[in-house]
PDB file of C-alpha atoms in Angstrom:
ATOM      1  CA  UNK A   1      94.909  96.867  89.346  1.00 66.00           C
ATOM      2  CA  UNK A   2      94.180 100.274  90.773  1.00 81.00           C
ATOM      3  CA  UNK A   3      93.733 101.699  94.234  1.00 93.00           C
ATOM      4  CA  UNK A   4      93.946  99.369  97.212  1.00 96.00           C
ATOM      5  CA  UNK A   5      93.254  95.663  96.754  1.00 96.00           C
ATOM      6  CA  UNK A   6      92.711  93.014  99.396  1.00 96.00           C
ATOM      7  CA  UNK A   7      92.617  89.232  99.239  1.00 97.00           C
ATOM      8  CA  UNK A   8      90.799  87.128 100.084  1.00 97.00           C
ATOM      9  CA  UNK A   9      87.491  88.975 100.154  1.00 95.00           C
ATOM     10  CA  UNK A  10      85.895  86.356 102.393  1.00 96.00           C
ATOM     11  CA  UNK A  11      87.567  83.938 104.812  1.00 96.00           C
ATOM     12  CA  UNK A  12      86.143  81.333 107.138  1.00 96.00           C
ATOM     13  CA  UNK A  13      88.567  79.721 109.533  1.00 93.00           C
ATOM     14  CA  UNK A  14      88.611  77.574 112.617  1.00 90.00           C
ATOM     15  CA  UNK A  15      90.214  78.670 115.848  1.00 89.00           C
ATOM     16  CA  UNK A  16      93.250  76.450 115.285  1.00 88.00           C
ATOM     17  CA  UNK A  17      93.940  77.554 111.707  1.00 89.00           C
ATOM     18  CA  UNK A  18      96.641  79.881 110.468  1.00 94.00           C
ATOM     19  CA  UNK A  19      95.806  82.210 107.608  1.00 95.00           C
ATOM     20  CA  UNK A  20      97.016  85.481 106.143  1.00 97.00           C
ATOM     21  CA  UNK A  21      95.285  88.533 104.738  1.00 98.00           C
ATOM     22  CA  UNK A  22      96.992  90.417 101.946  1.00 98.00           C
ATOM     23  CA  UNK A  23      96.771  94.071 100.990  1.00 98.00           C
ATOM     24  CA  UNK A  24      98.403  95.821  98.052  1.00 97.00           C
ATOM     25  CA  UNK A  25      98.295  99.504  97.210  1.00 96.00           C
ATOM     26  CA  UNK A  26      98.920 100.775  93.681  1.00 95.00           C
ATOM     27  CA  UNK A  27      98.925 104.470  94.618  1.00 94.00           C
ATOM     28  CA  UNK A  28     102.578 105.045  95.456  1.00 92.00           C
ATOM     29  CA  UNK A  29     101.704 105.867  99.056  1.00 92.00           C
ATOM     30  CA  UNK A  30     104.128 105.784 101.979  1.00 89.00           C
ATOM     31  CA  UNK A  31     101.847 104.586 104.793  1.00 91.00           C
ATOM     32  CA  UNK A  32      99.578 101.584 105.209  1.00 94.00           C
ATOM     33  CA  UNK A  33      97.041 100.655 107.864  1.00 94.00           C
ATOM     34  CA  UNK A  34      94.995  97.747 109.177  1.00 96.00           C
ATOM     35  CA  UNK A  35      91.569  98.453 110.667  1.00 95.00           C
ATOM     36  CA  UNK A  36      89.010  96.166 112.240  1.00 95.00           C
ATOM     37  CA  UNK A  37      85.307  96.904 111.772  1.00 93.00           C
ATOM     38  CA  UNK A  38      82.928  94.935 113.970  1.00 91.00           C
ATOM     39  CA  UNK A  39      79.180  95.198 113.997  1.00 83.00           C
ATOM     40  CA  UNK A  40      77.964  98.080 116.140  1.00 74.00           C
ATOM     41  CA  UNK A  41      81.483  99.242 117.034  1.00 80.00           C
ATOM     42  CA  UNK A  42      83.577 102.121 115.727  1.00 82.00           C
ATOM     43  CA  UNK A  43      86.311 101.504 113.236  1.00 90.00           C
ATOM     44  CA  UNK A  44      89.355 100.319 115.212  1.00 90.00           C
ATOM     45  CA  UNK A  45      92.860 101.125 114.065  1.00 91.00           C
ATOM     46  CA  UNK A  46      95.097  98.085 114.561  1.00 94.00           C
ATOM     47  CA  UNK A  47      98.467  98.824 112.977  1.00 93.00           C
ATOM     48  CA  UNK A  48     100.206 101.636 111.110  1.00 91.00           C
ATOM     49  CA  UNK A  49     103.245 101.278 108.883  1.00 90.00           C
ATOM     50  CA  UNK A  50     105.194 104.229 107.549  1.00 85.00           C
ATOM     51  CA  UNK A  51     107.853 103.422 104.940  1.00 78.00           C
ATOM     52  CA  UNK A  52     107.676  99.765 106.045  1.00 75.00           C
ATOM     53  CA  UNK A  53     108.295 100.654 109.706  1.00 80.00           C
ATOM     54  CA  UNK A  54     105.575  99.950 112.225  1.00 80.00           C
ATOM     55  CA  UNK A  55     104.679 103.187 113.961  1.00 78.00           C
ATOM     56  CA  UNK A  56     101.532 102.150 115.774  1.00 78.00           C
ATOM     57  CA  UNK A  57     100.304  98.995 117.450  1.00 78.00           C
ATOM     58  CA  UNK A  58      97.022  99.753 119.066  1.00 78.00           C
ATOM     59  CA  UNK A  59      97.212  97.111 121.827  1.00 85.00           C
ATOM     60  CA  UNK A  60      96.334  94.376 119.378  1.00 92.00           C
ATOM     61  CA  UNK A  61      96.484  90.760 120.660  1.00 93.00           C
ATOM     62  CA  UNK A  62      99.521  88.798 119.517  1.00 93.00           C
ATOM     63  CA  UNK A  63      97.344  86.374 117.561  1.00 95.00           C
ATOM     64  CA  UNK A  64      97.351  89.142 114.923  1.00 96.00           C
ATOM     65  CA  UNK A  65     100.781  89.614 113.401  1.00 95.00           C
ATOM     66  CA  UNK A  66     101.384  92.262 110.726  1.00 95.00           C
ATOM     67  CA  UNK A  67     104.097  92.227 108.106  1.00 95.00           C
ATOM     68  CA  UNK A  68     105.081  94.988 105.718  1.00 94.00           C
ATOM     69  CA  UNK A  69     107.822  93.797 103.322  1.00 93.00           C
ATOM     70  CA  UNK A  70     107.710  96.997 101.233  1.00 91.00           C
ATOM     71  CA  UNK A  71     105.692 100.173 100.917  1.00 89.00           C
ATOM     72  CA  UNK A  72     103.159  98.551  98.582  1.00 94.00           C
ATOM     73  CA  UNK A  73     102.336  95.356 100.444  1.00 96.00           C
ATOM     74  CA  UNK A  74     100.879  94.672 103.856  1.00 96.00           C
ATOM     75  CA  UNK A  75      99.950  91.335 105.406  1.00 97.00           C
ATOM     76  CA  UNK A  76      98.028  90.366 108.492  1.00 97.00           C
ATOM     77  CA  UNK A  77      98.929  86.892 109.743  1.00 97.00           C
ATOM     78  CA  UNK A  78      96.253  85.223 111.817  1.00 96.00           C
ATOM     79  CA  UNK A  79      96.595  82.303 114.228  1.00 94.00           C
ATOM     80  CA  UNK A  80      94.510  80.795 117.024  1.00 93.00           C
ATOM     81  CA  UNK A  81      91.785  83.386 116.574  1.00 94.00           C
ATOM     82  CA  UNK A  82      88.646  83.626 118.662  1.00 94.00           C
ATOM     83  CA  UNK A  83      85.041  83.893 117.449  1.00 93.00           C
ATOM     84  CA  UNK A  84      84.960  87.523 118.611  1.00 93.00           C
ATOM     85  CA  UNK A  85      87.653  88.265 116.027  1.00 95.00           C
ATOM     86  CA  UNK A  86      85.041  87.806 113.309  1.00 95.00           C
ATOM     87  CA  UNK A  87      84.801  91.175 111.559  1.00 95.00           C
ATOM     88  CA  UNK A  88      85.516  93.108 108.405  1.00 95.00           C
ATOM     89  CA  UNK A  89      89.250  93.818 108.154  1.00 97.00           C
ATOM     90  CA  UNK A  90      90.054  96.884 106.141  1.00 96.00           C
ATOM     91  CA  UNK A  91      93.390  97.917 104.737  1.00 97.00           C
ATOM     92  CA  UNK A  92      94.092 101.538 103.867  1.00 96.00           C
ATOM     93  CA  UNK A  93      96.963 103.568 102.496  1.00 94.00           C
ATOM     94  CA  UNK A  94      97.873 107.239 102.390  1.00 92.00           C
ATOM     95  CA  UNK A  95     100.555 109.588 101.207  1.00 88.00           C
ATOM     96  CA  UNK A  96     101.319 111.396 104.412  1.00 78.00           C
ATOM     97  CA  UNK A  97     102.509 114.965 104.154  1.00 71.00           C
ATOM     98  CA  UNK A  98     102.631 117.646 106.822  1.00 65.00           C
ATOM     99  CA  UNK A  99      99.158 118.981 106.067  1.00 70.00           C
ATOM    100  CA  UNK A 100      97.300 116.004 104.746  1.00 76.00           C
ATOM    101  CA  UNK A 101      96.545 112.346 105.507  1.00 83.00           C
ATOM    102  CA  UNK A 102      93.598 111.253 103.390  1.00 89.00           C
ATOM    103  CA  UNK A 103      93.363 107.494 103.602  1.00 93.00           C
ATOM    104  CA  UNK A 104      92.143 105.258 100.787  1.00 94.00           C
ATOM    105  CA  UNK A 105      90.538 101.986 101.729  1.00 96.00           C
ATOM    106  CA  UNK A 106      90.507  98.556 100.165  1.00 95.00           C
ATOM    107  CA  UNK A 107      87.325  96.499  99.799  1.00 94.00           C
ATOM    108  CA  UNK A 108      87.987  94.564 103.002  1.00 95.00           C
ATOM    109  CA  UNK A 109      88.168  90.912 104.020  1.00 96.00           C
ATOM    110  CA  UNK A 110      85.091  89.544 105.742  1.00 95.00           C
ATOM    111  CA  UNK A 111      86.491  87.125 108.342  1.00 96.00           C
ATOM    112  CA  UNK A 112      84.412  84.526 110.157  1.00 96.00           C
ATOM    113  CA  UNK A 113      86.010  82.507 112.947  1.00 95.00           C
ATOM    114  CA  UNK A 114      84.169  79.335 113.852  1.00 93.00           C
TER     115      UNK A 114
ATOM    116  CA  UNK B   1      92.765 111.038 124.028  1.00 79.00           C
ATOM    117  CA  UNK B   2      90.999 112.388 120.970  1.00 84.00           C
ATOM    118  CA  UNK B   3      87.284 111.652 120.878  1.00 90.00           C
ATOM    119  CA  UNK B   4      85.075 112.045 117.826  1.00 94.00           C
ATOM    120  CA  UNK B   5      81.336 112.070 118.274  1.00 95.00           C
ATOM    121  CA  UNK B   6      78.777 111.954 115.528  1.00 96.00           C
ATOM    122  CA  UNK B   7      75.095 112.590 115.842  1.00 96.00           C
ATOM    123  CA  UNK B   8      72.674 111.337 115.113  1.00 96.00           C
ATOM    124  CA  UNK B   9      73.874 107.738 114.870  1.00 95.00           C
ATOM    125  CA  UNK B  10      70.720 106.728 113.038  1.00 95.00           C
ATOM    126  CA  UNK B  11      68.798 108.943 110.656  1.00 95.00           C
ATOM    127  CA  UNK B  12      65.694 107.994 108.717  1.00 95.00           C
ATOM    128  CA  UNK B  13      64.451 110.643 106.359  1.00 92.00           C
ATOM    129  CA  UNK B  14      62.107 111.049 103.470  1.00 94.00           C
ATOM    130  CA  UNK B  15      63.169 111.763  99.945  1.00 96.00           C
ATOM    131  CA  UNK B  16      63.238 115.441  99.200  1.00 96.00           C
ATOM    132  CA  UNK B  17      63.950 116.522 102.770  1.00 96.00           C
ATOM    133  CA  UNK B  18      67.027 118.286 104.135  1.00 96.00           C
ATOM    134  CA  UNK B  19      69.057 117.254 107.145  1.00 95.00           C
ATOM    135  CA  UNK B  20      72.437 117.746 108.830  1.00 97.00           C
ATOM    136  CA  UNK B  21      74.836 115.274 110.417  1.00 98.00           C
ATOM    137  CA  UNK B  22      77.149 116.680 113.091  1.00 98.00           C
ATOM    138  CA  UNK B  23      80.688 115.681 113.961  1.00 97.00           C
ATOM    139  CA  UNK B  24      82.246 117.034 117.174  1.00 96.00           C
ATOM    140  CA  UNK B  25      85.801 116.356 118.257  1.00 95.00           C
ATOM    141  CA  UNK B  26      87.612 116.915 121.496  1.00 93.00           C
ATOM    142  CA  UNK B  27      91.055 118.343 120.679  1.00 85.00           C
ATOM    143  CA  UNK B  28      92.528 120.844 118.279  1.00 82.00           C
ATOM    144  CA  UNK B  29      92.708 119.785 114.660  1.00 79.00           C
ATOM    145  CA  UNK B  30      92.233 121.514 111.357  1.00 77.00           C
ATOM    146  CA  UNK B  31      91.998 118.422 109.204  1.00 89.00           C
ATOM    147  CA  UNK B  32      88.789 116.480 108.904  1.00 93.00           C
ATOM    148  CA  UNK B  33      87.550 113.872 106.447  1.00 95.00           C
ATOM    149  CA  UNK B  34      84.127 112.489 105.564  1.00 97.00           C
ATOM    150  CA  UNK B  35      83.663 108.954 104.257  1.00 97.00           C
ATOM    151  CA  UNK B  36      80.717 106.986 102.965  1.00 97.00           C
ATOM    152  CA  UNK B  37      80.231 103.231 103.423  1.00 95.00           C
ATOM    153  CA  UNK B  38      77.580 101.199 101.622  1.00 94.00           C
ATOM    154  CA  UNK B  39      76.462  97.935 103.275  1.00 87.00           C
ATOM    155  CA  UNK B  40      79.113  95.253 102.976  1.00 83.00           C
ATOM    156  CA  UNK B  41      81.440  97.606 101.136  1.00 87.00           C
ATOM    157  CA  UNK B  42      84.523  99.614 101.955  1.00 89.00           C
ATOM    158  CA  UNK B  43      84.878 103.276 102.877  1.00 94.00           C
ATOM    159  CA  UNK B  44      84.822 105.824 100.074  1.00 95.00           C
ATOM    160  CA  UNK B  45      86.354 109.246 100.588  1.00 95.00           C
ATOM    161  CA  UNK B  46      83.834 112.056 100.174  1.00 97.00           C
ATOM    162  CA  UNK B  47      85.373 115.276 101.441  1.00 96.00           C
ATOM    163  CA  UNK B  48      88.674 116.560 102.770  1.00 94.00           C
ATOM    164  CA  UNK B  49      88.490 119.706 104.900  1.00 94.00           C
ATOM    165  CA  UNK B  50      91.862 121.246 105.690  1.00 88.00           C
ATOM    166  CA  UNK B  51      91.216 124.644 107.258  1.00 87.00           C
ATOM    167  CA  UNK B  52      88.827 126.603 109.405  1.00 88.00           C
ATOM    168  CA  UNK B  53      85.827 127.695 107.365  1.00 90.00           C
ATOM    169  CA  UNK B  54      86.432 125.118 104.628  1.00 91.00           C
ATOM    170  CA  UNK B  55      83.322 124.183 102.704  1.00 95.00           C
ATOM    171  CA  UNK B  56      83.094 121.492 100.066  1.00 96.00           C
ATOM    172  CA  UNK B  57      80.077 120.456  98.002  1.00 97.00           C
ATOM    173  CA  UNK B  58      79.377 117.456  95.817  1.00 96.00           C
ATOM    174  CA  UNK B  59      75.879 116.983  94.482  1.00 96.00           C
ATOM    175  CA  UNK B  60      73.375 116.956  97.323  1.00 97.00           C
ATOM    176  CA  UNK B  61      76.073 116.825 100.027  1.00 98.00           C
ATOM    177  CA  UNK B  62      77.896 119.763 101.542  1.00 98.00           C
ATOM    178  CA  UNK B  63      80.523 119.544 104.272  1.00 98.00           C
ATOM    179  CA  UNK B  64      81.920 122.354 106.395  1.00 97.00           C
ATOM    180  CA  UNK B  65      84.501 122.737 109.138  1.00 95.00           C
ATOM    181  CA  UNK B  66      84.618 125.107 112.103  1.00 95.00           C
ATOM    182  CA  UNK B  67      87.889 124.417 113.906  1.00 92.00           C
ATOM    183  CA  UNK B  68      87.167 126.902 116.699  1.00 93.00           C
ATOM    184  CA  UNK B  69      83.978 125.073 117.612  1.00 94.00           C
ATOM    185  CA  UNK B  70      85.639 121.710 116.799  1.00 94.00           C
ATOM    186  CA  UNK B  71      82.651 120.912 114.660  1.00 96.00           C
ATOM    187  CA  UNK B  72      82.049 119.648 111.163  1.00 97.00           C
ATOM    188  CA  UNK B  73      78.685 119.291 109.483  1.00 98.00           C
ATOM    189  CA  UNK B  74      77.502 117.205 106.562  1.00 98.00           C
ATOM    190  CA  UNK B  75      74.379 118.742 105.089  1.00 98.00           C
ATOM    191  CA  UNK B  76      72.056 116.731 102.881  1.00 97.00           C
ATOM    192  CA  UNK B  77      69.826 118.647 100.496  1.00 96.00           C
ATOM    193  CA  UNK B  78      66.694 117.113  98.944  1.00 95.00           C
ATOM    194  CA  UNK B  79      67.677 113.580  99.879  1.00 94.00           C
ATOM    195  CA  UNK B  80      67.336 110.728  97.407  1.00 95.00           C
ATOM    196  CA  UNK B  81      67.358 106.982  98.044  1.00 95.00           C
ATOM    197  CA  UNK B  82      70.880 106.602  96.589  1.00 95.00           C
ATOM    198  CA  UNK B  83      72.263 108.535  99.542  1.00 96.00           C
ATOM    199  CA  UNK B  84      71.327 105.728 101.927  1.00 97.00           C
ATOM    200  CA  UNK B  85      74.619 104.613 103.509  1.00 96.00           C
ATOM    201  CA  UNK B  86      76.702 105.017 106.656  1.00 96.00           C
ATOM    202  CA  UNK B  87      78.657 108.264 106.868  1.00 97.00           C
ATOM    203  CA  UNK B  88      81.805 108.581 108.949  1.00 97.00           C
ATOM    204  CA  UNK B  89      83.807 111.611 109.925  1.00 96.00           C
ATOM    205  CA  UNK B  90      87.470 111.230 110.832  1.00 94.00           C
ATOM    206  CA  UNK B  91      89.819 113.683 112.514  1.00 92.00           C
ATOM    207  CA  UNK B  92      93.500 113.847 111.651  1.00 86.00           C
ATOM    208  CA  UNK B  93      96.086 114.325 114.392  1.00 77.00           C
ATOM    209  CA  UNK B  94      99.045 113.217 112.303  1.00 69.00           C
ATOM    210  CA  UNK B  95     102.400 114.557 113.372  1.00 66.00           C
ATOM    211  CA  UNK B  96     105.962 113.318 113.649  1.00 61.00           C
ATOM    212  CA  UNK B  97     105.830 109.588 113.003  1.00 58.00           C
ATOM    213  CA  UNK B  98     102.200 109.315 114.071  1.00 66.00           C
ATOM    214  CA  UNK B  99      99.892 108.945 111.072  1.00 73.00           C
ATOM    215  CA  UNK B 100      96.508 108.458 112.565  1.00 82.00           C
ATOM    216  CA  UNK B 101      92.875 109.223 111.893  1.00 88.00           C
ATOM    217  CA  UNK B 102      90.291 108.861 114.632  1.00 90.00           C
ATOM    218  CA  UNK B 103      86.859 107.912 113.324  1.00 93.00           C
ATOM    219  CA  UNK B 104      83.413 108.631 114.678  1.00 94.00           C
ATOM    220  CA  UNK B 105      80.952 105.781 115.143  1.00 93.00           C
ATOM    221  CA  UNK B 106      79.193 106.590 111.897  1.00 95.00           C
ATOM    222  CA  UNK B 107      75.696 107.783 111.021  1.00 96.00           C
ATOM    223  CA  UNK B 108      73.432 105.237 109.334  1.00 95.00           C
ATOM    224  CA  UNK B 109      71.293 107.195 106.912  1.00 96.00           C
ATOM    225  CA  UNK B 110      68.177 105.646 105.418  1.00 96.00           C
ATOM    226  CA  UNK B 111      66.267 107.641 102.817  1.00 96.00           C
ATOM    227  CA  UNK B 112      62.711 106.442 102.337  1.00 93.00           C
ATOM    228  CA  UNK B 113      60.562 107.051  99.246  1.00 87.00           C
TER     229      UNK B 113
END
């Protein structure tokens, strides 16, 4: 595997289900990110992890729970979601240095909440 | 709060024509990135601009950065259908423990035969 991978690629869940999204980066980066991309809205940053420590939580509802067990893996645990949470969820990683923060994105998980 | 504005948001152009997409941002930064997204796909990094006056070119696309004007441009030369996609600019305000890009809303480019 190369780059940033995400599983599953598609997920349909009911409002009472619990599911998890997985992201893995094979780039040796030190930071990982979750973004939400909804139709007709800008890309929304949800969470940032730097060396496994969460450094940003962009006022995300508690029904989204991130987990970063190591610098290569990032999870997004989902429970009691709402239909408006249906979106493309993108994971990204970067090697942050003082002058540079180019982020590399995974293919995304298309989530539909019924 | 950093704001990033792209215009136009929608651009329909004919093959062979030239056009420019603009990206304005509201606070000081000298790091700007351009990404491309095909329908249903993820974001692909196109250009990284790290200083005032930086210019990068790849094929029919050329990106530039003017940090004094807080403006970046993405110029399309002699457009072809394969360039149809959504283009995003993102501004970097990383510092300390804050590793954050702020994205524009994206420009949906459609190139017609």
